[in-house]
Coordinates of N, CA and C in Angstrom, one line a residue:
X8 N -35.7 -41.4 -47.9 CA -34.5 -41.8 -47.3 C -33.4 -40.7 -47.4
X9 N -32.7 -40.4 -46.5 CA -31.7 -39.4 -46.5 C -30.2 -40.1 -47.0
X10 N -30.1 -39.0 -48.0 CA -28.4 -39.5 -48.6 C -27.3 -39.0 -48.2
X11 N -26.5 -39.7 -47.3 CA -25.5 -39.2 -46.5 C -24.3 -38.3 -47.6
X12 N -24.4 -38.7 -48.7 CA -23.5 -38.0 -49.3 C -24.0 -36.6 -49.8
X13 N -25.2 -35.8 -49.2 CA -25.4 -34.8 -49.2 C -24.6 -33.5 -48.6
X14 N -24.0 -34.5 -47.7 CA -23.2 -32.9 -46.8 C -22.1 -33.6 -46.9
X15 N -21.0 -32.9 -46.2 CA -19.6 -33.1 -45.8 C -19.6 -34.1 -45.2
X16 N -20.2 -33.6 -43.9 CA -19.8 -34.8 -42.9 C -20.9 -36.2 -43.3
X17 N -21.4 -36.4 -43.7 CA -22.1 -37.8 -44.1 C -21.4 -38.5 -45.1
X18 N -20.3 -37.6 -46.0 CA -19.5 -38.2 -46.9 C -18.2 -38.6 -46.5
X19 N -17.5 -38.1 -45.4 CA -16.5 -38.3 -44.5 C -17.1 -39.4 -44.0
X20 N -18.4 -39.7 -43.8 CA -18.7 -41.1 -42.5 C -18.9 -42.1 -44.1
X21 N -18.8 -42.0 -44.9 CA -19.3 -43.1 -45.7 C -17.8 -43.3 -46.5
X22 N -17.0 -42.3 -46.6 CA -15.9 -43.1 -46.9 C -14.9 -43.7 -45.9
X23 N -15.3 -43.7 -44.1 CA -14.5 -44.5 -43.6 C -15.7 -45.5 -43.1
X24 N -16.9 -45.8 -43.4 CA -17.6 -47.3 -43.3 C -16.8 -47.8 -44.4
X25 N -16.8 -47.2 -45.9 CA -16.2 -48.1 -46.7 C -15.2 -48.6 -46.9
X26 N -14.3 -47.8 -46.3 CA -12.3 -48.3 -45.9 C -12.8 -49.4 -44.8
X27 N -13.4 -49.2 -43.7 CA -13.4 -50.1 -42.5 C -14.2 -51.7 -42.7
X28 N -15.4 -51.6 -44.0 CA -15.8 -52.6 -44.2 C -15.0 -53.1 -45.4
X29 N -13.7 -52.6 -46.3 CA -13.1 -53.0 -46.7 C -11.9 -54.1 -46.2
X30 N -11.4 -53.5 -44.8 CA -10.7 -54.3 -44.0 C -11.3 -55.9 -43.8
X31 N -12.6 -55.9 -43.4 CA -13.0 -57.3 -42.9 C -13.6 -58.1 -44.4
X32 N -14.5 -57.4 -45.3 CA -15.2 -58.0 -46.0 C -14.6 -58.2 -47.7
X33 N -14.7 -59.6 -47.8 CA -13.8 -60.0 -48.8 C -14.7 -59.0 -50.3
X34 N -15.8 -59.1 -50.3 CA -16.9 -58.5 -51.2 C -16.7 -57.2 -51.2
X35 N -16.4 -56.1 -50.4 CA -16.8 -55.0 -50.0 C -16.0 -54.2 -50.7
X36 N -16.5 -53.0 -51.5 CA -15.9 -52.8 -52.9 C -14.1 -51.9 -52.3
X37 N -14.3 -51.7 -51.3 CA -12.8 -50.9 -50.9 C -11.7 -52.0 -50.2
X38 N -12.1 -53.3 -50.3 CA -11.4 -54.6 -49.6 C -10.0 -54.3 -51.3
X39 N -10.2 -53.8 -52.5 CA -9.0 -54.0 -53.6 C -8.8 -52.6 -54.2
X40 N -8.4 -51.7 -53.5 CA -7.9 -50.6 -53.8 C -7.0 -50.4 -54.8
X41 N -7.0 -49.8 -55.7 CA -5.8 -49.5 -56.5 C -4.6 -48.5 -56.3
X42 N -3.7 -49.0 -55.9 CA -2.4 -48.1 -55.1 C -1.5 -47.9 -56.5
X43 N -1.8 -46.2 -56.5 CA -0.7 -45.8 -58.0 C 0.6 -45.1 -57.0
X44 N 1.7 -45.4 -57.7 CA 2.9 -44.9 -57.1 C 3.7 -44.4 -58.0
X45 N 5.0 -43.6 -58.2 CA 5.6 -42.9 -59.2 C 7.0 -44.2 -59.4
X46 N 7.0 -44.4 -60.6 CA 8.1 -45.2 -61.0 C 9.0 -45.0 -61.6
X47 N 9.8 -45.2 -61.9 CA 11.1 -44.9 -62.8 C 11.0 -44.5 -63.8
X48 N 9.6 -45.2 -64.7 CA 8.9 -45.0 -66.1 C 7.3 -44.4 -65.9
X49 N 7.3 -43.6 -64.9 CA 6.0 -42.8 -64.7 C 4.8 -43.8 -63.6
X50 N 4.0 -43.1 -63.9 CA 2.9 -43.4 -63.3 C 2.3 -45.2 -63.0
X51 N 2.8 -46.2 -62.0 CA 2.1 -47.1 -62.0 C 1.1 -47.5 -61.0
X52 N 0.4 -48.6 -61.2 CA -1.1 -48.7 -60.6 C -0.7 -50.3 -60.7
X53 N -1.5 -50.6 -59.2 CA -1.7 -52.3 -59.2 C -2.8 -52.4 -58.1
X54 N -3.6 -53.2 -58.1 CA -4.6 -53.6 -57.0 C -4.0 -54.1 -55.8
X55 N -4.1 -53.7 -54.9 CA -3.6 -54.8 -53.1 C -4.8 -54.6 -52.5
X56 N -4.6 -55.6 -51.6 CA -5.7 -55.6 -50.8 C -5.5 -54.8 -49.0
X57 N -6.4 -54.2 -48.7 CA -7.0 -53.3 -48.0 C -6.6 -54.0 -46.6
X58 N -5.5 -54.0 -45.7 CA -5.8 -54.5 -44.6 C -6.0 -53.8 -43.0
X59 N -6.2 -52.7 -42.9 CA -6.3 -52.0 -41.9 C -6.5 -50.4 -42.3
X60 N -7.6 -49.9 -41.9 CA -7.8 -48.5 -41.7 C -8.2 -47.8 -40.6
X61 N -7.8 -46.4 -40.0 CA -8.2 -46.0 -38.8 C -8.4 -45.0 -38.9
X62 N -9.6 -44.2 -38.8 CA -10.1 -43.3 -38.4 C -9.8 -42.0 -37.8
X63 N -9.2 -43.0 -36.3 CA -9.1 -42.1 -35.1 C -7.4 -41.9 -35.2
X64 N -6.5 -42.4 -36.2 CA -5.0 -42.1 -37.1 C -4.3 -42.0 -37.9
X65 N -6.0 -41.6 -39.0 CA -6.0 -41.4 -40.5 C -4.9 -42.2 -40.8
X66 N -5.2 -43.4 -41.0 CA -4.0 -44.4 -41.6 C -4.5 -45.6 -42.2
X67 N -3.8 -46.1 -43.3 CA -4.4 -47.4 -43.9 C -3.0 -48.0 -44.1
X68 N -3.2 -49.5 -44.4 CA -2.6 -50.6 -44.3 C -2.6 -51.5 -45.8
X69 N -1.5 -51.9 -46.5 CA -1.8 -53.1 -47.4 C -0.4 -53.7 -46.9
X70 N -0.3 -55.3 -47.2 CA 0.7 -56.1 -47.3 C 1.5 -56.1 -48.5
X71 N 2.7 -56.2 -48.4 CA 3.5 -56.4 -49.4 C 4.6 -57.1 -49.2
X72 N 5.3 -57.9 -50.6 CA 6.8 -58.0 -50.5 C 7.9 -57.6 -50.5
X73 N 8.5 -57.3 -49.4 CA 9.7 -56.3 -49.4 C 10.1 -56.2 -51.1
X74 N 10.5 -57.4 -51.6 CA 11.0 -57.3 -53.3 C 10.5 -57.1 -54.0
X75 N 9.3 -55.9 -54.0 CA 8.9 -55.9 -54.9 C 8.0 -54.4 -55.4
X76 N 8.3 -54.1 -56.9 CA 8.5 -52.9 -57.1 C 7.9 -51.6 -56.3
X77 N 6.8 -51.7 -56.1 CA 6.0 -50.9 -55.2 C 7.0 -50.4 -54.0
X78 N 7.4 -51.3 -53.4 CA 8.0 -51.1 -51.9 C 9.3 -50.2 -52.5
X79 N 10.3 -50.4 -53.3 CA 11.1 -49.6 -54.0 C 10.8 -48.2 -54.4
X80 N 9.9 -48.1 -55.4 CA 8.5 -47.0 -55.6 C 8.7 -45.7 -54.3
X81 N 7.7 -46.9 -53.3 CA 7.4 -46.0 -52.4 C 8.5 -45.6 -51.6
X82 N 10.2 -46.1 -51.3 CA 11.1 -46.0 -50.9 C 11.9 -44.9 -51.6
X83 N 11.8 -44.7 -52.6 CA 12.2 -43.4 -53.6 C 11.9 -42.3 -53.4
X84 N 9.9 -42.6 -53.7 CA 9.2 -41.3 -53.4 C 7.7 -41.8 -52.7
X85 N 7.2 -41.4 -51.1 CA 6.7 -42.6 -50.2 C 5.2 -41.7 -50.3
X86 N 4.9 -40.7 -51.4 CA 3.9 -40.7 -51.3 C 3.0 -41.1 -52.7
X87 N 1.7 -41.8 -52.2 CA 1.0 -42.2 -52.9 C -0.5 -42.0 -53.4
X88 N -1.2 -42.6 -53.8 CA -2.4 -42.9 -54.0 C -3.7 -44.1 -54.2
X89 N -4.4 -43.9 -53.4 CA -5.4 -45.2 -53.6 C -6.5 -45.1 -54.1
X90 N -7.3 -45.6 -55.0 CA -8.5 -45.3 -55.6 C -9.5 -46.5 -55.3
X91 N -10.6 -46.1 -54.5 CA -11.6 -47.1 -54.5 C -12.8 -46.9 -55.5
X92 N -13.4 -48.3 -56.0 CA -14.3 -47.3 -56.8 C -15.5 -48.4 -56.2
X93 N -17.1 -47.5 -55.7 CA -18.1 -48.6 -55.5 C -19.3 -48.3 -57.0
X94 N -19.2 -49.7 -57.5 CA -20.4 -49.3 -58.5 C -21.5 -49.1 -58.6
X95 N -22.0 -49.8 -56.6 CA -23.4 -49.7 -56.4 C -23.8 -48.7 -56.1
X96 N -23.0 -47.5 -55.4 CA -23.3 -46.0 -55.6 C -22.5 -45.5 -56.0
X97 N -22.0 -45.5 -57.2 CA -21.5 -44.6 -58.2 C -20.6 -43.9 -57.5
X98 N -19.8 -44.0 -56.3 CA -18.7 -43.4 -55.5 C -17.4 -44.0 -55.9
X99 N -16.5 -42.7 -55.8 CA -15.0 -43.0 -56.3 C -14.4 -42.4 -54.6
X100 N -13.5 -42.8 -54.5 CA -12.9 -42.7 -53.2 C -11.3 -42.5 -53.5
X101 N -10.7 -40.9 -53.5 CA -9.4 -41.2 -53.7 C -8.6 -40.9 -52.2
X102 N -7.4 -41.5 -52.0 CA -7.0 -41.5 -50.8 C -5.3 -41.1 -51.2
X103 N -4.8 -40.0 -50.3 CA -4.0 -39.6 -50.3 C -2.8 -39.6 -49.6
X104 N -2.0 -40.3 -49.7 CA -1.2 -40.8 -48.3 C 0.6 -40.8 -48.6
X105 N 1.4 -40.9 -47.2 CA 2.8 -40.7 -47.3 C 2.8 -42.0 -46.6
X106 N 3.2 -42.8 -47.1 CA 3.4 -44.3 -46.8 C 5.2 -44.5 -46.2
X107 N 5.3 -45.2 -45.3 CA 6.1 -45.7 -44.7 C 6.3 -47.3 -44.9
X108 N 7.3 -48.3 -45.0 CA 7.9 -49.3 -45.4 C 8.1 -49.7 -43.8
X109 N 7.0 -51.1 -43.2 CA 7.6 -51.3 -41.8 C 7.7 -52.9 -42.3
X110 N 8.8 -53.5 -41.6 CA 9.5 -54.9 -41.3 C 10.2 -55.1 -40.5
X111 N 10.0 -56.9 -40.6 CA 11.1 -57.3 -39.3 C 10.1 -57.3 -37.9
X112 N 10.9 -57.1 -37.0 CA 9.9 -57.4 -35.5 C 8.7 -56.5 -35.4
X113 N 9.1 -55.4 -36.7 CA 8.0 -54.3 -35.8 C 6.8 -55.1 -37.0
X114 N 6.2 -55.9 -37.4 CA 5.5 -56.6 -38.1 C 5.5 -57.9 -38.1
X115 N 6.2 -58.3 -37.0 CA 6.1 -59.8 -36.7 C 4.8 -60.5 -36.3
X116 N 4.1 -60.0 -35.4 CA 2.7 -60.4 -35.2 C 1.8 -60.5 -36.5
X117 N 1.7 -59.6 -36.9 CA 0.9 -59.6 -38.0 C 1.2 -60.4 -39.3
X118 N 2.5 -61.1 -39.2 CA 3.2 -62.3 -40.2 C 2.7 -63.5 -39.6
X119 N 2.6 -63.7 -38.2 CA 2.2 -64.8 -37.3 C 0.9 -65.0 -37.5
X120 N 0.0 -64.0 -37.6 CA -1.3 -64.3 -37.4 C -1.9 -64.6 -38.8
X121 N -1.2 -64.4 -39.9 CA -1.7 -64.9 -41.3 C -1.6 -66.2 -41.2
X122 N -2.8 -66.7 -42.6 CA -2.8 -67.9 -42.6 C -1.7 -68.6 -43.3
X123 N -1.5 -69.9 -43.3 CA -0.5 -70.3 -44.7 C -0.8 -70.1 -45.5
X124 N -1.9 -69.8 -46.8 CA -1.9 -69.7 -47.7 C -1.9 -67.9 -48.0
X125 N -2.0 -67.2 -47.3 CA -1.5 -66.1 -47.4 C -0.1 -65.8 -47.4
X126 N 0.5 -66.3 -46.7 CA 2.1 -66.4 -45.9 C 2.7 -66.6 -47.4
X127 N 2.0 -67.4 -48.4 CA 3.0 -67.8 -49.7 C 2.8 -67.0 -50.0
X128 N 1.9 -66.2 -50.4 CA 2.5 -64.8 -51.2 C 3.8 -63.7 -51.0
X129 N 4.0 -64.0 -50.0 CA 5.1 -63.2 -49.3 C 6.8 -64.1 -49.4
X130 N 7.6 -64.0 -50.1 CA 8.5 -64.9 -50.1 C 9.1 -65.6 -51.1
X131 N 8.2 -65.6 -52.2 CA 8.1 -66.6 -52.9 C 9.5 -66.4 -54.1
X132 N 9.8 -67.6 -54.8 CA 11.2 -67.7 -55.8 C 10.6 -67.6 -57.3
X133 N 11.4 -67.1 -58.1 CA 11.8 -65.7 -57.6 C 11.3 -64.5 -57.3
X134 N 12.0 -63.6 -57.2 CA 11.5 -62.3 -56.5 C 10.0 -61.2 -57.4
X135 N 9.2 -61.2 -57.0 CA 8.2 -60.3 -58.0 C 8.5 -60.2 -59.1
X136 N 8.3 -60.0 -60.2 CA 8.2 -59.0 -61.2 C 9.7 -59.9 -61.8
X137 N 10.2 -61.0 -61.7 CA 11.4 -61.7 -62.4 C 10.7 -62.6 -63.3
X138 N 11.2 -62.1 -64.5 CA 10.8 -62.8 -66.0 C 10.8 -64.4 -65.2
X139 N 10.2 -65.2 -66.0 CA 9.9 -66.9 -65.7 C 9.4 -67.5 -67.1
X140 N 9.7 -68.7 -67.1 CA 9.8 -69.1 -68.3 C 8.3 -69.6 -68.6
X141 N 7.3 -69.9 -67.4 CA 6.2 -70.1 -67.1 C 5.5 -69.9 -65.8
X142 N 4.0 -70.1 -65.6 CA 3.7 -70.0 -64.3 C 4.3 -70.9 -63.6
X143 N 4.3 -72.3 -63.8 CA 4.7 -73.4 -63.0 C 6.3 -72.9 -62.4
X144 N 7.0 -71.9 -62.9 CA 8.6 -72.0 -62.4 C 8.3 -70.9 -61.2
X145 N 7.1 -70.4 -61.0 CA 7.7 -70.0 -59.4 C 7.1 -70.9 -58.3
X146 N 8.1 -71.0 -57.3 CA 7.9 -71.4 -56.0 C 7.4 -71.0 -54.9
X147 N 6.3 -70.8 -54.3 CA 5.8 -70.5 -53.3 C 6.7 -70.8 -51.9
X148 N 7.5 -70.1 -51.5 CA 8.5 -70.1 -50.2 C 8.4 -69.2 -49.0
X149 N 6.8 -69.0 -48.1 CA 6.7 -68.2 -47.7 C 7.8 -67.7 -46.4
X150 N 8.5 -66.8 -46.4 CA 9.5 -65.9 -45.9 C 9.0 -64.8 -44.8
X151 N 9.3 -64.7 -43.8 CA 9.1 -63.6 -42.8 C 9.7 -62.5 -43.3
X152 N 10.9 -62.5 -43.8 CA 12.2 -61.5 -44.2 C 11.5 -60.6 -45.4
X153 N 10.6 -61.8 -46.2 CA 10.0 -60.6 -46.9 C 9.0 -59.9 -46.9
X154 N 8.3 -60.2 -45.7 CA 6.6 -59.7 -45.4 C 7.3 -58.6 -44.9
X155 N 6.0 -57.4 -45.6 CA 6.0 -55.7 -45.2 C 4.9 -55.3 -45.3
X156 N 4.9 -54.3 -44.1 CA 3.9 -53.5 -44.0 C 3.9 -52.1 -44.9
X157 N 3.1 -51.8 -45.7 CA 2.8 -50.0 -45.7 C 1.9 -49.6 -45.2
X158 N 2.3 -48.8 -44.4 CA 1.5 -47.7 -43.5 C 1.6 -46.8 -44.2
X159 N 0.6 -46.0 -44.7 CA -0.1 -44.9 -45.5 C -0.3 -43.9 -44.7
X160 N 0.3 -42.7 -43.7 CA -0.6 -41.4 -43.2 C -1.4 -40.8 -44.4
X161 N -2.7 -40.5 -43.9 CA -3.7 -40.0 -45.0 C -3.0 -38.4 -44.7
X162 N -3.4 -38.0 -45.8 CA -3.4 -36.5 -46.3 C -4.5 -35.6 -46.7
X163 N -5.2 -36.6 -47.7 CA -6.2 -36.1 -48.2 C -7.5 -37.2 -48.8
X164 N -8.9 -37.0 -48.5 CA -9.6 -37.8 -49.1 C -10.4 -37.0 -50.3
X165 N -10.6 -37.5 -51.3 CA -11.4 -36.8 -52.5 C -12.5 -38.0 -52.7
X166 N -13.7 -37.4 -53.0 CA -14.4 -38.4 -53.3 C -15.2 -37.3 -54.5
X167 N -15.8 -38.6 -55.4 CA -16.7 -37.8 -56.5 C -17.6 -38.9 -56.3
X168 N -18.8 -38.5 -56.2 CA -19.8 -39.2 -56.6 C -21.2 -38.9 -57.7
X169 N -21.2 -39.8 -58.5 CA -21.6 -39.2 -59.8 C -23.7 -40.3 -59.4
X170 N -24.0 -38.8 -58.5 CA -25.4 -38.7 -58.9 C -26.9 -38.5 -60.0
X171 N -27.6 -39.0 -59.8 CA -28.1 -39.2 -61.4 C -28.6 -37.5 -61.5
X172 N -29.6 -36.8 -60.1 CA -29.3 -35.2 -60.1 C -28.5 -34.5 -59.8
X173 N -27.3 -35.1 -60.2 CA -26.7 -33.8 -60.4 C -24.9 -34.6 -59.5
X174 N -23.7 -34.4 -59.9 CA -22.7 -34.9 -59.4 C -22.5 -34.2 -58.5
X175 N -21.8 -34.9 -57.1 CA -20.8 -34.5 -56.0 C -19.6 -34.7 -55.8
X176 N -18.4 -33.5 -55.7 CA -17.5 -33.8 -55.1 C -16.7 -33.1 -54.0
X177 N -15.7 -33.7 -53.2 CA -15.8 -33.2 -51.9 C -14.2 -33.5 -52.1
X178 N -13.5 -32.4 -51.1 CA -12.3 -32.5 -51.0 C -12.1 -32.6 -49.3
X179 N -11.1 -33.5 -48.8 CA -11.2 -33.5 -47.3 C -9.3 -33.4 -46.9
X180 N -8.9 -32.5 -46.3 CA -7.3 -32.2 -46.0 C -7.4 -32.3 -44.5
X181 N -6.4 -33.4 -44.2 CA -5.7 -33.7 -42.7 C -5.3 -32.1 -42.1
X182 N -5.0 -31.4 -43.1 CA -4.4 -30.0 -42.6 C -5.0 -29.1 -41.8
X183 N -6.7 -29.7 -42.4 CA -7.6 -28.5 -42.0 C -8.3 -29.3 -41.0
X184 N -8.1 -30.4 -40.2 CA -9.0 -31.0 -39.6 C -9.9 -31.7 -40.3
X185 N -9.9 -32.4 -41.4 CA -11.0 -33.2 -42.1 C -12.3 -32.1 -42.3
X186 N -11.9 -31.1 -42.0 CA -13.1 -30.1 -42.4 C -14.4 -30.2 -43.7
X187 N -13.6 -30.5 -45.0 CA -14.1 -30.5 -45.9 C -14.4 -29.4 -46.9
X188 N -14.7 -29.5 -48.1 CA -15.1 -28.3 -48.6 C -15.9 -28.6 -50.1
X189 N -16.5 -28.5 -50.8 CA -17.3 -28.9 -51.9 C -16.6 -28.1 -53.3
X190 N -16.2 -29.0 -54.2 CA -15.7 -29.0 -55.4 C -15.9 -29.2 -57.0
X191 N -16.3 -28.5 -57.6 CA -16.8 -28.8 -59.0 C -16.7 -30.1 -59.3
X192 N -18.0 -30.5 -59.3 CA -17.6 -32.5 -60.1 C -16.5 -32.0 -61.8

């Protein structure tokens, strides 16, 4: 069997099956990326989920709460990073992106077409990250005002994949046309 992550371009096509089957599949190891951003107190990292990636405009998608640290984060300093990791082939997937903060009408559809139980994440009393005296004191209040989009422009894709002969890694830059070029694991 031939292993696409032999060359450049079979590793470029296997890290956007894996962003694209992250969008739809709840299982699919790139559906809970870890998005690190620069904070006030360094370096932070939290899981969101994966909702749109494109290929054809190097761009990825997660939902967020306008109130909530991240969106702040990335409003300070808007670029970031995402880390997928699949354990069934030993691939790490980093994604390199200048994220943009969209709300309001230009994200109204995409508030509409969620379900209610998604909708309560978005909204809710009080605001993210506000001390509570227990779980039971927050309120689920889903809010249109707070639903946000980040839109990610990719920059750069890095992948390592740690083969049993022998490790690969690949560096891929928007700059150069997704060219690619091969990198000491």
């Amino acid at each position: 069997m031939n292993d696409p992550l032999t060359t450049l371009a079979g590793t470029l096509d296997t890290v956007w099956h894996h962003l694209e089957r992250g969008t739809v599949q709840r299982d699919a190891p790139a559906r809970h990326p870890v998005l690190a951003t620069a904070g006030p107190a360094g370096a932070e990292a939290r899981m969101v989920v994966l909702r749109a990636a494109g290929r054809i405009d190097d761009r990825i998608e997660v939902y967020a709460d306008r109130r909530s640290a991240k969106v702040g984060e990335l409003a300070s300093e808007p670029r970031a990073s995402l880390l997928v990791w699949d354990p069934a082939q030993r691939l790490q997937i980093r994604l390199r992106a200048r994220f943009q903060v969209l709300a309001g009408e230009t994200v109204a559809a995409l508030w509409e077409a969620l379900p209610g139980p998604a909708r309560a994440l978005y909204g809710g009393r009080p605001a993210p990250g506000t001390p509570i005296s227990g779980p039971g004191d927050h309120i689920a209040d889903p809010a249109a005002h707070a639903f946000c989009v980040l839109r990610g422009a990719l920059s750069e894709i890095e992948t390592l994949h740690l083969a049993t002969l022998g490790h690969r890694r690949a560096l891929f830059r928007a700059a150069d046309g997704w060219r690619g070029q091969w990198c000491a694991p």
